[in-house]
mmCIF file with all atom_site columns, C-alpha atoms in Angstrom:
data_model
loop_
_atom_site.group_PDB
_atom_site.id
_atom_site.type_symbol
_atom_site.label_atom_id
_atom_site.label_alt_id
_atom_site.label_comp_id
_atom_site.label_asym_id
_atom_site.label_entity_id
_atom_site.label_seq_id
_atom_site.pdbx_PDB_ins_code
_atom_site.Cartn_x
_atom_site.Cartn_y
_atom_site.Cartn_z
_atom_site.occupancy
_atom_site.B_iso_or_equiv
_atom_site.pdbx_formal_charge
_atom_site.auth_seq_id
_atom_site.auth_comp_id
_atom_site.auth_asym_id
_atom_site.auth_atom_id
_atom_site.pdbx_PDB_model_num
ATOM 1   C CA . MET A 1 1   ? 36.316  131.889 64.536 1.00 0.00 ? 219 MET A CA 1
ATOM 2   C CA . MET A 1 2   ? 37.561  129.700 67.395 1.00 0.00 ? 220 MET A CA 1
ATOM 3   C CA . LYS A 1 3   ? 36.818  126.505 65.445 1.00 0.00 ? 221 LYS A CA 1
ATOM 4   C CA . ASN A 1 4   ? 38.716  127.799 62.425 1.00 0.00 ? 222 ASN A CA 1
ATOM 5   C CA . TRP A 1 5   ? 41.784  128.620 64.550 1.00 0.00 ? 223 TRP A CA 1
ATOM 6   C CA . LEU A 1 6   ? 41.619  125.191 66.183 1.00 0.00 ? 224 LEU A CA 1
ATOM 7   C CA . LYS A 1 7   ? 41.441  123.451 62.785 1.00 0.00 ? 225 LYS A CA 1
ATOM 8   C CA . LYS A 1 8   ? 44.449  125.409 61.509 1.00 0.00 ? 226 LYS A CA 1
ATOM 9   C CA . SER A 1 9   ? 46.470  124.666 64.669 1.00 0.00 ? 227 SER A CA 1
ATOM 10  C CA . PHE A 1 10  ? 45.630  120.980 64.552 1.00 0.00 ? 228 PHE A CA 1
ATOM 11  C CA . GLY A 1 11  ? 46.500  120.749 60.837 1.00 0.00 ? 229 GLY A CA 1
ATOM 12  C CA . LEU A 1 12  ? 49.771  122.595 61.428 1.00 0.00 ? 230 LEU A CA 1
ATOM 13  C CA . GLY A 1 13  ? 50.629  120.265 64.327 1.00 0.00 ? 231 GLY A CA 1
ATOM 14  C CA . ILE A 1 14  ? 50.016  117.180 62.207 1.00 0.00 ? 232 ILE A CA 1
ATOM 15  C CA . ARG A 1 15  ? 52.159  118.534 59.371 1.00 0.00 ? 233 ARG A CA 1
ATOM 16  C CA . LEU A 1 16  ? 54.920  119.452 61.805 1.00 0.00 ? 234 LEU A CA 1
ATOM 17  C CA . ALA A 1 17  ? 54.873  115.949 63.360 1.00 0.00 ? 235 ALA A CA 1
ATOM 18  C CA . ILE A 1 18  ? 55.039  114.292 59.925 1.00 0.00 ? 236 ILE A CA 1
ATOM 19  C CA . ALA A 1 19  ? 57.922  116.564 58.930 1.00 0.00 ? 237 ALA A CA 1
ATOM 20  C CA . CYS A 1 20  ? 59.843  115.688 62.143 1.00 0.00 ? 238 CYS A CA 1
ATOM 21  C CA . ILE A 1 21  ? 59.318  111.949 61.635 1.00 0.00 ? 239 ILE A CA 1
ATOM 22  C CA . THR A 1 22  ? 60.393  112.185 57.995 1.00 0.00 ? 240 THR A CA 1
ATOM 23  C CA . LEU A 1 23  ? 63.472  114.201 58.933 1.00 0.00 ? 241 LEU A CA 1
ATOM 24  C CA . GLY A 1 24  ? 64.352  111.676 61.657 1.00 0.00 ? 242 GLY A CA 1
ATOM 25  C CA . ILE A 1 25  ? 64.068  108.772 59.228 1.00 0.00 ? 243 ILE A CA 1
ATOM 26  C CA . LEU A 1 26  ? 66.128  110.598 56.620 1.00 0.00 ? 244 LEU A CA 1
ATOM 27  C CA . LEU A 1 27  ? 68.883  111.517 59.085 1.00 0.00 ? 245 LEU A CA 1
ATOM 28  C CA . GLY A 1 28  ? 68.867  108.016 60.534 1.00 0.00 ? 246 GLY A CA 1
ATOM 29  C CA . THR A 1 29  ? 69.423  106.418 57.140 1.00 0.00 ? 247 THR A CA 1
ATOM 30  C CA . LEU A 1 30  ? 72.198  108.863 56.263 1.00 0.00 ? 248 LEU A CA 1
ATOM 31  C CA . TRP A 1 31  ? 74.257  108.457 59.445 1.00 0.00 ? 249 TRP A CA 1
ATOM 32  C CA . ALA A 1 32  ? 73.330  105.066 60.781 1.00 0.00 ? 250 ALA A CA 1
ATOM 33  C CA . ASN A 1 33  ? 75.854  102.322 60.209 1.00 0.00 ? 251 ASN A CA 1
ATOM 34  C CA . PRO A 1 34  ? 74.548  98.792  59.962 1.00 0.00 ? 252 PRO A CA 1
ATOM 35  C CA . VAL A 1 35  ? 75.802  96.427  62.629 1.00 0.00 ? 253 VAL A CA 1
ATOM 36  C CA . GLN A 1 36  ? 78.241  93.978  61.117 1.00 0.00 ? 254 GLN A CA 1
ATOM 37  C CA . ALA A 1 37  ? 80.107  91.353  63.035 1.00 0.00 ? 255 ALA A CA 1
ATOM 38  C CA . LYS A 1 38  ? 83.293  90.378  61.225 1.00 0.00 ? 256 LYS A CA 1
ATOM 39  C CA . LEU A 1 39  ? 85.568  87.490  61.973 1.00 0.00 ? 257 LEU A CA 1
ATOM 40  C CA . THR A 1 40  ? 88.518  89.159  60.295 1.00 0.00 ? 258 THR A CA 1
ATOM 41  C CA . ASP A 1 41  ? 88.820  92.498  62.102 1.00 0.00 ? 259 ASP A CA 1
ATOM 42  C CA . ASP A 1 42  ? 89.812  93.711  65.536 1.00 0.00 ? 260 ASP A CA 1
ATOM 43  C CA . THR A 1 43  ? 86.471  95.213  66.517 1.00 0.00 ? 261 THR A CA 1
ATOM 44  C CA . TYR A 1 44  ? 84.219  94.379  69.432 1.00 0.00 ? 262 TYR A CA 1
ATOM 45  C CA . ASP A 1 45  ? 81.206  92.381  68.271 1.00 0.00 ? 263 ASP A CA 1
ATOM 46  C CA . GLY A 1 46  ? 80.137  90.853  71.598 1.00 0.00 ? 264 GLY A CA 1
ATOM 47  C CA . ASN A 1 47  ? 80.902  87.502  73.200 1.00 0.00 ? 265 ASN A CA 1
ATOM 48  C CA . ILE A 1 48  ? 83.196  85.809  70.670 1.00 0.00 ? 266 ILE A CA 1
ATOM 49  C CA . PHE A 1 49  ? 82.349  82.334  71.978 1.00 0.00 ? 267 PHE A CA 1
ATOM 50  C CA . ALA A 1 50  ? 78.628  82.830  71.342 1.00 0.00 ? 268 ALA A CA 1
ATOM 51  C CA . LEU A 1 51  ? 79.125  84.603  67.990 1.00 0.00 ? 269 LEU A CA 1
ATOM 52  C CA . TYR A 1 52  ? 81.961  82.669  66.407 1.00 0.00 ? 270 TYR A CA 1
ATOM 53  C CA . GLY A 1 53  ? 82.486  79.562  68.527 1.00 0.00 ? 271 GLY A CA 1
ATOM 54  C CA . GLY A 1 54  ? 78.823  78.626  68.680 1.00 0.00 ? 272 GLY A CA 1
ATOM 55  C CA . ASN A 1 55  ? 79.030  78.189  72.439 1.00 0.00 ? 273 ASN A CA 1
ATOM 56  C CA . GLY A 1 56  ? 78.472  81.009  74.904 1.00 0.00 ? 274 GLY A CA 1
ATOM 57  C CA . SER A 1 57  ? 78.796  78.625  77.868 1.00 0.00 ? 275 SER A CA 1
ATOM 58  C CA . ILE A 1 58  ? 82.612  78.814  77.783 1.00 0.00 ? 276 ILE A CA 1
ATOM 59  C CA . VAL A 1 59  ? 82.483  82.149  79.602 1.00 0.00 ? 277 VAL A CA 1
ATOM 60  C CA . PRO A 1 60  ? 82.435  82.949  82.418 1.00 0.00 ? 278 PRO A CA 1
ATOM 61  C CA . PRO A 1 61  ? 84.568  80.006  83.544 1.00 0.00 ? 279 PRO A CA 1
ATOM 62  C CA . ARG A 1 62  ? 82.790  77.579  85.844 1.00 0.00 ? 280 ARG A CA 1
ATOM 63  C CA . ILE A 1 63  ? 85.929  77.000  87.905 1.00 0.00 ? 281 ILE A CA 1
ATOM 64  C CA . SER A 1 64  ? 89.056  78.990  88.715 1.00 0.00 ? 282 SER A CA 1
ATOM 65  C CA . LEU A 1 65  ? 92.567  77.692  88.261 1.00 0.00 ? 283 LEU A CA 1
ATOM 66  C CA . ALA A 1 66  ? 93.043  77.577  92.036 1.00 0.00 ? 284 ALA A CA 1
ATOM 67  C CA . GLN A 1 67  ? 89.902  75.431  92.433 1.00 0.00 ? 285 GLN A CA 1
ATOM 68  C CA . SER A 1 68  ? 90.938  73.133  89.583 1.00 0.00 ? 286 SER A CA 1
ATOM 69  C CA . LEU A 1 69  ? 94.411  72.614  91.069 1.00 0.00 ? 287 LEU A CA 1
ATOM 70  C CA . GLN A 1 70  ? 92.914  72.051  94.520 1.00 0.00 ? 288 GLN A CA 1
ATOM 71  C CA . LEU A 1 71  ? 90.816  69.249  93.014 1.00 0.00 ? 289 LEU A CA 1
ATOM 72  C CA . GLY A 1 72  ? 93.894  67.827  91.256 1.00 0.00 ? 290 GLY A CA 1
ATOM 73  C CA . ARG A 1 73  ? 92.149  68.413  87.912 1.00 0.00 ? 291 ARG A CA 1
ATOM 74  C CA . PRO A 1 74  ? 94.124  69.400  84.793 1.00 0.00 ? 292 PRO A CA 1
ATOM 75  C CA . ALA A 1 75  ? 93.273  72.796  83.335 1.00 0.00 ? 293 ALA A CA 1
ATOM 76  C CA . MET A 1 76  ? 93.444  74.610  80.031 1.00 0.00 ? 294 MET A CA 1
ATOM 77  C CA . VAL A 1 77  ? 93.775  78.356  80.600 1.00 0.00 ? 295 VAL A CA 1
ATOM 78  C CA . VAL A 1 78  ? 93.114  80.480  77.528 1.00 0.00 ? 296 VAL A CA 1
ATOM 79  C CA . PHE A 1 79  ? 93.743  84.224  77.519 1.00 0.00 ? 297 PHE A CA 1
ATOM 80  C CA . TYR A 1 80  ? 91.669  86.216  75.034 1.00 0.00 ? 298 TYR A CA 1
ATOM 81  C CA . VAL A 1 81  ? 90.044  89.551  74.244 1.00 0.00 ? 299 VAL A CA 1
ATOM 82  C CA . ASP A 1 82  ? 86.686  89.911  72.508 1.00 0.00 ? 300 ASP A CA 1
ATOM 83  C CA . ASP A 1 83  ? 87.999  92.437  69.976 1.00 0.00 ? 301 ASP A CA 1
ATOM 84  C CA . SER A 1 84  ? 90.817  90.346  68.493 1.00 0.00 ? 302 SER A CA 1
ATOM 85  C CA . ALA A 1 85  ? 90.437  88.733  65.072 1.00 0.00 ? 303 ALA A CA 1
ATOM 86  C CA . ASP A 1 86  ? 92.819  85.958  66.120 1.00 0.00 ? 304 ASP A CA 1
ATOM 87  C CA . CYS A 1 87  ? 90.748  85.233  69.241 1.00 0.00 ? 305 CYS A CA 1
ATOM 88  C CA . LYS A 1 88  ? 87.575  85.228  67.149 1.00 0.00 ? 306 LYS A CA 1
ATOM 89  C CA . ARG A 1 89  ? 89.080  82.640  64.788 1.00 0.00 ? 307 ARG A CA 1
ATOM 90  C CA . PHE A 1 90  ? 90.354  80.559  67.723 1.00 0.00 ? 308 PHE A CA 1
ATOM 91  C CA . SER A 1 91  ? 86.991  80.383  69.546 1.00 0.00 ? 309 SER A CA 1
ATOM 92  C CA . PRO A 1 92  ? 85.576  77.450  67.496 1.00 0.00 ? 310 PRO A CA 1
ATOM 93  C CA . ILE A 1 93  ? 88.701  75.428  68.303 1.00 0.00 ? 311 ILE A CA 1
ATOM 94  C CA . LEU A 1 94  ? 88.084  75.992  72.024 1.00 0.00 ? 312 LEU A CA 1
ATOM 95  C CA . ASN A 1 95  ? 84.501  74.911  71.486 1.00 0.00 ? 313 ASN A CA 1
ATOM 96  C CA . LEU A 1 96  ? 85.744  71.620  70.006 1.00 0.00 ? 314 LEU A CA 1
ATOM 97  C CA . ALA A 1 97  ? 88.117  71.133  72.938 1.00 0.00 ? 315 ALA A CA 1
ATOM 98  C CA . GLN A 1 98  ? 85.328  71.760  75.410 1.00 0.00 ? 316 GLN A CA 1
ATOM 99  C CA . GLY A 1 99  ? 83.096  69.276  73.618 1.00 0.00 ? 317 GLY A CA 1
ATOM 100 C CA . PHE A 1 100 ? 85.670  66.496  73.713 1.00 0.00 ? 318 PHE A CA 1
ATOM 101 C CA . TYR A 1 101 ? 87.469  67.094  76.992 1.00 0.00 ? 319 TYR A CA 1
ATOM 102 C CA . SER A 1 102 ? 85.197  68.999  79.397 1.00 0.00 ? 320 SER A CA 1
ATOM 103 C CA . LYS A 1 103 ? 84.731  65.949  81.633 1.00 0.00 ? 321 LYS A CA 1
ATOM 104 C CA . SER A 1 104 ? 88.510  65.477  82.027 1.00 0.00 ? 322 SER A CA 1
ATOM 105 C CA . LEU A 1 105 ? 89.837  69.035  81.886 1.00 0.00 ? 323 LEU A CA 1
ATOM 106 C CA . SER A 1 106 ? 88.844  72.446  83.271 1.00 0.00 ? 324 SER A CA 1
ATOM 107 C CA . LEU A 1 107 ? 88.529  74.977  80.440 1.00 0.00 ? 325 LEU A CA 1
ATOM 108 C CA . ILE A 1 108 ? 89.227  78.398  81.901 1.00 0.00 ? 326 ILE A CA 1
ATOM 109 C CA . ALA A 1 109 ? 88.834  81.211  79.351 1.00 0.00 ? 327 ALA A CA 1
ATOM 110 C CA . ILE A 1 110 ? 90.145  84.452  80.841 1.00 0.00 ? 328 ILE A CA 1
ATOM 111 C CA . PRO A 1 111 ? 89.470  87.857  79.273 1.00 0.00 ? 329 PRO A CA 1
ATOM 112 C CA . VAL A 1 112 ? 92.746  89.757  79.570 1.00 0.00 ? 330 VAL A CA 1
ATOM 113 C CA . ASP A 1 113 ? 90.797  92.900  80.440 1.00 0.00 ? 331 ASP A CA 1
ATOM 114 C CA . SER A 1 114 ? 89.802  91.261  83.742 1.00 0.00 ? 332 SER A CA 1
ATOM 115 C CA . LEU A 1 115 ? 93.392  90.618  84.882 1.00 0.00 ? 333 LEU A CA 1
ATOM 116 C CA . ASP A 1 116 ? 94.999  92.908  87.447 1.00 0.00 ? 334 ASP A CA 1
ATOM 117 C CA . LEU A 1 117 ? 98.214  93.419  85.499 1.00 0.00 ? 335 LEU A CA 1
ATOM 118 C CA . GLN A 1 118 ? 99.420  96.161  87.884 1.00 0.00 ? 336 GLN A CA 1
ATOM 119 C CA . LYS A 1 119 ? 100.013 93.627  90.625 1.00 0.00 ? 337 LYS A CA 1
ATOM 120 C CA . GLY A 1 120 ? 103.717 92.881  91.053 1.00 0.00 ? 338 GLY A CA 1
ATOM 121 C CA . SER A 1 121 ? 103.722 89.114  91.375 1.00 0.00 ? 339 SER A CA 1
ATOM 122 C CA . TYR A 1 122 ? 101.279 86.251  91.157 1.00 0.00 ? 340 TYR A CA 1
ATOM 123 C CA . ALA A 1 123 ? 101.002 82.820  92.697 1.00 0.00 ? 341 ALA A CA 1
ATOM 124 C CA . PRO A 1 124 ? 101.063 79.764  90.406 1.00 0.00 ? 342 PRO A CA 1
ATOM 125 C CA . THR A 1 125 ? 97.411  79.224  91.357 1.00 0.00 ? 343 THR A CA 1
ATOM 126 C CA . GLU A 1 126 ? 96.444  82.550  89.739 1.00 0.00 ? 344 GLU A CA 1
ATOM 127 C CA . GLU A 1 127 ? 95.690  82.668  86.016 1.00 0.00 ? 345 GLU A CA 1
ATOM 128 C CA . ALA A 1 128 ? 97.695  85.894  85.504 1.00 0.00 ? 346 ALA A CA 1
ATOM 129 C CA . TYR A 1 129 ? 100.869 84.041  86.587 1.00 0.00 ? 347 TYR A CA 1
ATOM 130 C CA . TYR A 1 130 ? 100.922 82.361  83.151 1.00 0.00 ? 348 TYR A CA 1
ATOM 131 C CA . TYR A 1 131 ? 99.991  85.347  80.966 1.00 0.00 ? 349 TYR A CA 1
ATOM 132 C CA . LYS A 1 132 ? 102.773 86.435  78.572 1.00 0.00 ? 350 LYS A CA 1
ATOM 133 C CA . GLY A 1 133 ? 101.134 89.527  77.077 1.00 0.00 ? 351 GLY A CA 1
ATOM 134 C CA . THR A 1 134 ? 99.645  88.221  73.809 1.00 0.00 ? 352 THR A CA 1
ATOM 135 C CA . VAL A 1 135 ? 96.305  86.765  72.788 1.00 0.00 ? 353 VAL A CA 1
ATOM 136 C CA . PRO A 1 136 ? 95.209  84.151  72.242 1.00 0.00 ? 354 PRO A CA 1
ATOM 137 C CA . GLN A 1 137 ? 97.452  82.237  74.588 1.00 0.00 ? 355 GLN A CA 1
ATOM 138 C CA . THR A 1 138 ? 96.742  78.650  75.591 1.00 0.00 ? 356 THR A CA 1
ATOM 139 C CA . VAL A 1 139 ? 98.330  77.014  78.646 1.00 0.00 ? 357 VAL A CA 1
ATOM 140 C CA . LEU A 1 140 ? 97.800  73.387  79.675 1.00 0.00 ? 358 LEU A CA 1
ATOM 141 C CA . ILE A 1 141 ? 98.477  72.713  83.353 1.00 0.00 ? 359 ILE A CA 1
ATOM 142 C CA . SER A 1 142 ? 98.457  69.297  85.032 1.00 0.00 ? 360 SER A CA 1
ATOM 143 C CA . GLY A 1 143 ? 96.479  68.677  88.208 1.00 0.00 ? 361 GLY A CA 1
ATOM 144 C CA . GLU A 1 144 ? 99.802  68.981  90.080 1.00 0.00 ? 362 GLU A CA 1
ATOM 145 C CA . GLY A 1 145 ? 100.419 72.460  88.644 1.00 0.00 ? 363 GLY A CA 1
ATOM 146 C CA . LYS A 1 146 ? 103.031 71.554  86.015 1.00 0.00 ? 364 LYS A CA 1
ATOM 147 C CA . VAL A 1 147 ? 102.813 73.363  82.659 1.00 0.00 ? 365 VAL A CA 1
ATOM 148 C CA . SER A 1 148 ? 102.859 70.841  79.817 1.00 0.00 ? 366 SER A CA 1
ATOM 149 C CA . TYR A 1 149 ? 102.007 73.186  76.949 1.00 0.00 ? 367 TYR A CA 1
ATOM 150 C CA . ASP A 1 150 ? 102.152 76.972  76.488 1.00 0.00 ? 368 ASP A CA 1
ATOM 151 C CA . ARG A 1 151 ? 101.397 78.389  73.046 1.00 0.00 ? 369 ARG A CA 1
ATOM 152 C CA . GLU A 1 152 ? 100.692 81.905  71.856 1.00 0.00 ? 370 GLU A CA 1
ATOM 153 C CA . GLY A 1 153 ? 98.687  82.714  68.741 1.00 0.00 ? 371 GLY A CA 1
ATOM 154 C CA . LEU A 1 154 ? 96.449  80.749  66.412 1.00 0.00 ? 372 LEU A CA 1
ATOM 155 C CA . PHE A 1 155 ? 96.826  77.047  65.716 1.00 0.00 ? 373 PHE A CA 1
ATOM 156 C CA . GLY A 1 156 ? 94.565  74.205  64.654 1.00 0.00 ? 374 GLY A CA 1
ATOM 157 C CA . PHE A 1 157 ? 92.607  71.732  66.728 1.00 0.00 ? 375 PHE A CA 1
ATOM 158 C CA . GLU A 1 158 ? 94.952  68.904  65.753 1.00 0.00 ? 376 GLU A CA 1
ATOM 159 C CA . GLU A 1 159 ? 97.831  70.483  67.676 1.00 0.00 ? 377 GLU A CA 1
ATOM 160 C CA . LEU A 1 160 ? 95.619  71.291  70.677 1.00 0.00 ? 378 LEU A CA 1
ATOM 161 C CA . ASP A 1 161 ? 94.115  67.792  70.637 1.00 0.00 ? 379 ASP A CA 1
ATOM 162 C CA . SER A 1 162 ? 97.589  66.231  70.635 1.00 0.00 ? 380 SER A CA 1
ATOM 163 C CA . ALA A 1 163 ? 98.735  68.453  73.527 1.00 0.00 ? 381 ALA A CA 1
ATOM 164 C CA . ILE A 1 164 ? 95.606  67.660  75.573 1.00 0.00 ? 382 ILE A CA 1
ATOM 165 C CA . ARG A 1 165 ? 96.006  63.937  74.912 1.00 0.00 ? 383 ARG A CA 1
ATOM 166 C CA . GLY A 1 166 ? 99.608  64.200  76.104 1.00 0.00 ? 384 GLY A CA 1
ATOM 167 C CA . LEU A 1 167 ? 98.516  66.004  79.273 1.00 0.00 ? 385 LEU A CA 1
ATOM 168 C CA . LEU A 1 168 ? 95.825  63.426  80.005 1.00 0.00 ? 386 LEU A CA 1
ATOM 169 C CA . GLY A 1 169 ? 98.035  60.458  79.126 1.00 0.00 ? 387 GLY A CA 1
ATOM 170 C CA . LEU A 1 170 ? 95.823  59.383  76.231 1.00 0.00 ? 388 LEU A CA 1
ATOM 171 C CA . PRO A 1 171 ? 97.191  57.759  73.065 1.00 0.00 ? 389 PRO A CA 1
ATOM 172 C CA . ASP A 1 172 ? 97.285  59.793  69.882 1.00 0.00 ? 390 ASP A CA 1
ATOM 173 C CA . ALA A 1 173 ? 94.062  59.655  67.850 1.00 0.00 ? 391 ALA A CA 1
ATOM 174 C CA . PRO A 1 174 ? 94.119  57.039  65.081 1.00 0.00 ? 392 PRO A CA 1
ATOM 175 C CA . PRO A 1 175 ? 94.229  58.482  61.540 1.00 0.00 ? 393 PRO A CA 1
ATOM 176 C CA . GLU A 1 176 ? 90.584  57.602  60.830 1.00 0.00 ? 394 GLU A CA 1
ATOM 177 C CA . LEU A 1 177 ? 89.515  59.748  63.799 1.00 0.00 ? 395 LEU A CA 1
ATOM 178 C CA . LYS A 1 178 ? 91.706  62.727  62.963 1.00 0.00 ? 396 LYS A CA 1
ATOM 179 C CA . PHE A 1 179 ? 89.906  65.948  62.160 1.00 0.00 ? 397 PHE A CA 1
ATOM 180 C CA . ARG A 1 180 ? 90.178  67.933  58.991 1.00 0.00 ? 398 ARG A CA 1
ATOM 181 C CA . LYS A 1 181 ? 92.668  70.755  59.221 1.00 0.00 ? 399 LYS A CA 1
ATOM 182 C CA . THR A 1 182 ? 91.115  73.535  61.294 1.00 0.00 ? 400 THR A CA 1
ATOM 183 C CA . ASP A 1 183 ? 93.810  76.165  60.943 1.00 0.00 ? 401 ASP A CA 1
ATOM 184 C CA . LYS A 1 184 ? 92.186  77.502  57.750 1.00 0.00 ? 402 LYS A CA 1
ATOM 185 C CA . ALA A 1 185 ? 88.602  78.721  57.808 1.00 0.00 ? 403 ALA A CA 1
ATOM 186 C CA . ILE A 1 186 ? 86.088  77.280  55.350 1.00 0.00 ? 404 ILE A CA 1
ATOM 187 C CA . ASN A 1 187 ? 83.860  80.354  55.660 1.00 0.00 ? 405 ASN A CA 1
ATOM 188 C CA . GLU A 1 188 ? 83.669  83.476  57.792 1.00 0.00 ? 406 GLU A CA 1
ATOM 189 C CA . VAL A 1 189 ? 81.794  81.845  60.645 1.00 0.00 ? 407 VAL A CA 1
ATOM 190 C CA . ASN A 1 190 ? 82.855  78.208  60.790 1.00 0.00 ? 408 ASN A CA 1
ATOM 191 C CA . PRO A 1 191 ? 86.402  76.910  60.699 1.00 0.00 ? 409 PRO A CA 1
#
């Protein structure tokens, strides 16, 4: 009699476990949303530089604006948020700039969420001093602290390249070395 009760209990336990697993799988497929990173929406997908720019090394910045100015090194300060479609589309352009100019220019990408915007005033050596309230925003600052370029919104690498060359005192790129237009994407991931 004891063996019979044990067999029934064990069989019932197995059936109950299978039913719970099946129910869990069914509920999971009904309510689970697949993870989809999209270049064209204002949702958080993760580090935009790793996902869309192909270069997660841009953040966190290796040097602050104060350190760059103390060294007399020109800087490019870029304000962004990870959940902005415009910032997502701009990240590959920053990757190009880092690739070409990282030895001559400090690239300082600042997430706006990290700024203390409640503070009343900022020194010109603080990144927040240059923030205008929109993203992306790109500011080029000479090693002496003079702003040579301040642009809000999306634009192509050609414009950024020209502004950086002006800041560094380099001649304009010859036509054969100009890049294709990067202000229009060729697919969802690469500009």
